[in-house]
PDB file of C-alpha atoms in Angstrom:
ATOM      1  CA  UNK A   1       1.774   6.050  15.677  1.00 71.00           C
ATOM      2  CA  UNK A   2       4.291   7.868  13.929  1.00 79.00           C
ATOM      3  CA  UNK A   3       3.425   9.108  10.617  1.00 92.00           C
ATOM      4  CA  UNK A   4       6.186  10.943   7.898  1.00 91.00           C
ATOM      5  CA  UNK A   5       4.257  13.401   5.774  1.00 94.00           C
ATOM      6  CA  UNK A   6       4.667  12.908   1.563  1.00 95.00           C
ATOM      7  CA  UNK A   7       3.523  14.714  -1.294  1.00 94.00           C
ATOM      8  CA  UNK A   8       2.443  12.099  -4.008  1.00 92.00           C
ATOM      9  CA  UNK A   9       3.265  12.504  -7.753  1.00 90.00           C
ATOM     10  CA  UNK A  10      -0.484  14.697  -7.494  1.00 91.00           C
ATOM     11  CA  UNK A  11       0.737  17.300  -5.354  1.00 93.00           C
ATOM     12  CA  UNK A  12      -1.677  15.674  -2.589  1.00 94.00           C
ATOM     13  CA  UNK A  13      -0.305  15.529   1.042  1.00 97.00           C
ATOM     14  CA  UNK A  14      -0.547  12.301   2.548  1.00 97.00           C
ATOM     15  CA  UNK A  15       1.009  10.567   5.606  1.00 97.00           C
ATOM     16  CA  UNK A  16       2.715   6.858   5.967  1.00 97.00           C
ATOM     17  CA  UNK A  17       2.807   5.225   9.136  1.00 97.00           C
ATOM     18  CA  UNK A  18       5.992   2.398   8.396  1.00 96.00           C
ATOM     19  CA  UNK A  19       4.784   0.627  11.591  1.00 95.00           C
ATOM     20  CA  UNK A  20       1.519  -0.850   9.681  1.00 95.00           C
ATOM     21  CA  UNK A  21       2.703  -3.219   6.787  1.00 96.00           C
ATOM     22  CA  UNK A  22       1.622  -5.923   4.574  1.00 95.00           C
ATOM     23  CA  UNK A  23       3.989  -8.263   3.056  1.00 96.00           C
ATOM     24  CA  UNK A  24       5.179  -8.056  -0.621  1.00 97.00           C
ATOM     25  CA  UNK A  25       7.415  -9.869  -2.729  1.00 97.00           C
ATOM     26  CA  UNK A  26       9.719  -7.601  -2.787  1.00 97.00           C
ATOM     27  CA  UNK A  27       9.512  -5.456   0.010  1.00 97.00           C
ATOM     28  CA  UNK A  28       6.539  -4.324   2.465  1.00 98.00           C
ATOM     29  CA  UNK A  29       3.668  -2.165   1.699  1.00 98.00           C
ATOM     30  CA  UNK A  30       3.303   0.666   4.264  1.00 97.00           C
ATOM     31  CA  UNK A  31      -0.727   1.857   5.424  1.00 97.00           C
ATOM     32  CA  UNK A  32      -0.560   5.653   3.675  1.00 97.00           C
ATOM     33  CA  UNK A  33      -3.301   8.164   5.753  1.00 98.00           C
ATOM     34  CA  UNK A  34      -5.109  11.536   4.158  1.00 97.00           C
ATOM     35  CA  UNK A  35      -4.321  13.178   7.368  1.00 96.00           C
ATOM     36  CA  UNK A  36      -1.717  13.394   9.927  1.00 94.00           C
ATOM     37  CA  UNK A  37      -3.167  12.120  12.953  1.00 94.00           C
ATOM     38  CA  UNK A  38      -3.947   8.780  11.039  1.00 94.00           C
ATOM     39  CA  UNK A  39      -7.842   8.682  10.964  1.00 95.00           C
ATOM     40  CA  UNK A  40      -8.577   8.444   7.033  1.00 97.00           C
ATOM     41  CA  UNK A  41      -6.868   5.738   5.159  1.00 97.00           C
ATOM     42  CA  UNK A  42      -5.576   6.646   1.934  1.00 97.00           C
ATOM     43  CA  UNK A  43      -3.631   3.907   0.413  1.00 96.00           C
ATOM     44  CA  UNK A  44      -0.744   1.966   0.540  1.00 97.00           C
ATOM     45  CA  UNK A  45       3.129   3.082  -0.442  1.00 98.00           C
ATOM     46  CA  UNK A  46       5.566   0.322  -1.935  1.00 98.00           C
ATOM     47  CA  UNK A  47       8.752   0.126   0.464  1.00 97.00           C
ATOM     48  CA  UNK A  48      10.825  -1.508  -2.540  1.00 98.00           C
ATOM     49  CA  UNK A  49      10.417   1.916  -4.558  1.00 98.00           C
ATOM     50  CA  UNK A  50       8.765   4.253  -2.210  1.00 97.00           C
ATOM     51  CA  UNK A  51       6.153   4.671  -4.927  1.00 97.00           C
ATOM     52  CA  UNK A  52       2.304   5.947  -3.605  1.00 97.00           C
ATOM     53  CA  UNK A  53       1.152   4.122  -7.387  1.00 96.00           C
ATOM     54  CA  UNK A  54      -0.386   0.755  -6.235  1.00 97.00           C
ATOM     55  CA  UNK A  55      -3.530  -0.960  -6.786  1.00 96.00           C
ATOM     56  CA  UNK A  56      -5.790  -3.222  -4.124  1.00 94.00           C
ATOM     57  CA  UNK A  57      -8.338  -6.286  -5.829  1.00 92.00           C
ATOM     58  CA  UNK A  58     -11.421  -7.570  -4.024  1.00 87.00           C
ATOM     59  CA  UNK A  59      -9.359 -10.102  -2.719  1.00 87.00           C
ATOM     60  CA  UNK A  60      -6.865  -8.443  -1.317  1.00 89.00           C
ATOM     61  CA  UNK A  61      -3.730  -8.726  -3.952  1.00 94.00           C
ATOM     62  CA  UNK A  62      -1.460  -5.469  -3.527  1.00 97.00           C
ATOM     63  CA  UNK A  63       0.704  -4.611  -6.628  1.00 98.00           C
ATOM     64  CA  UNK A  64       2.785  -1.466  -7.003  1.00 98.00           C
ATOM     65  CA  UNK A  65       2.577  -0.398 -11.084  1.00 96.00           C
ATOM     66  CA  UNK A  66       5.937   0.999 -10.589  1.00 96.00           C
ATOM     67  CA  UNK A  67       7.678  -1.651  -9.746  1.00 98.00           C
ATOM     68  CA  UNK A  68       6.075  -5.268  -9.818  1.00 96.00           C
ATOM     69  CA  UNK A  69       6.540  -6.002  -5.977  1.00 98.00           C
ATOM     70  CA  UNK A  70       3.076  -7.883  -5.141  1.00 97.00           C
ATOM     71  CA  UNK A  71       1.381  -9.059  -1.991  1.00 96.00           C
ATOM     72  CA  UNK A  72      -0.702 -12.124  -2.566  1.00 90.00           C
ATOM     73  CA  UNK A  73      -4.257 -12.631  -1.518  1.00 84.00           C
ATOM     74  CA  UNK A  74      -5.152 -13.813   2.262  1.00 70.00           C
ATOM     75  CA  UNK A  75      -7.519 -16.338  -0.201  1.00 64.00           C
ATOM     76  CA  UNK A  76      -7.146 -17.881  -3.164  1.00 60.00           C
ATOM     77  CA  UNK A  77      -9.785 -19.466  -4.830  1.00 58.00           C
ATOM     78  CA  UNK A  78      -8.648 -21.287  -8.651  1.00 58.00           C
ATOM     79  CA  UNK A  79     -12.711 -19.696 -10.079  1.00 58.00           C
ATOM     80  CA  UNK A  80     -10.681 -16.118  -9.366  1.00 52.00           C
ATOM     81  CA  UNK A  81      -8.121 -17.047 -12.066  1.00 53.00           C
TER      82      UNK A  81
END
């Protein structure tokens, strides 16, 4: 695992590891970590704008608020809508 070390727009340190990804719409979104040996999961960072400002639903939707790029659900269900 091989993590690069970021300060988000918080001043908080965290650490994304580009090698665990989730496809987007517009680019992947890369598994951020609290800590650099990649034990506490933090978040996810947009690759289309490098921005740490995304959101997560309950069924598993990614969106990045900075830029739009959006991973659909693994299930979709038309009562969700």
């Amino acid at each position: 695992m091989s993590l690069d070390g970021s300060t988000t727009t918080d001043g908080e340190r965290v650490y994304t590891d580009r090698t665990m990804a989730e496809r987007g719409a517009e680019g992947p979104f890369y598994v951020v970590f609290a800590d650099a040996d990649g034990s506490d999961r933090w978040g996810f960072r947009c690759g289309n704008c490098e921005s740490f400002d995304t959101a997560m639903d309950t069924m598993g939707r990614i969106q990045c608020t900075e830029c739009g790029n959006i991973r659909k659900p693994d299930e979709w269900d038309a009562a969700h809508e």
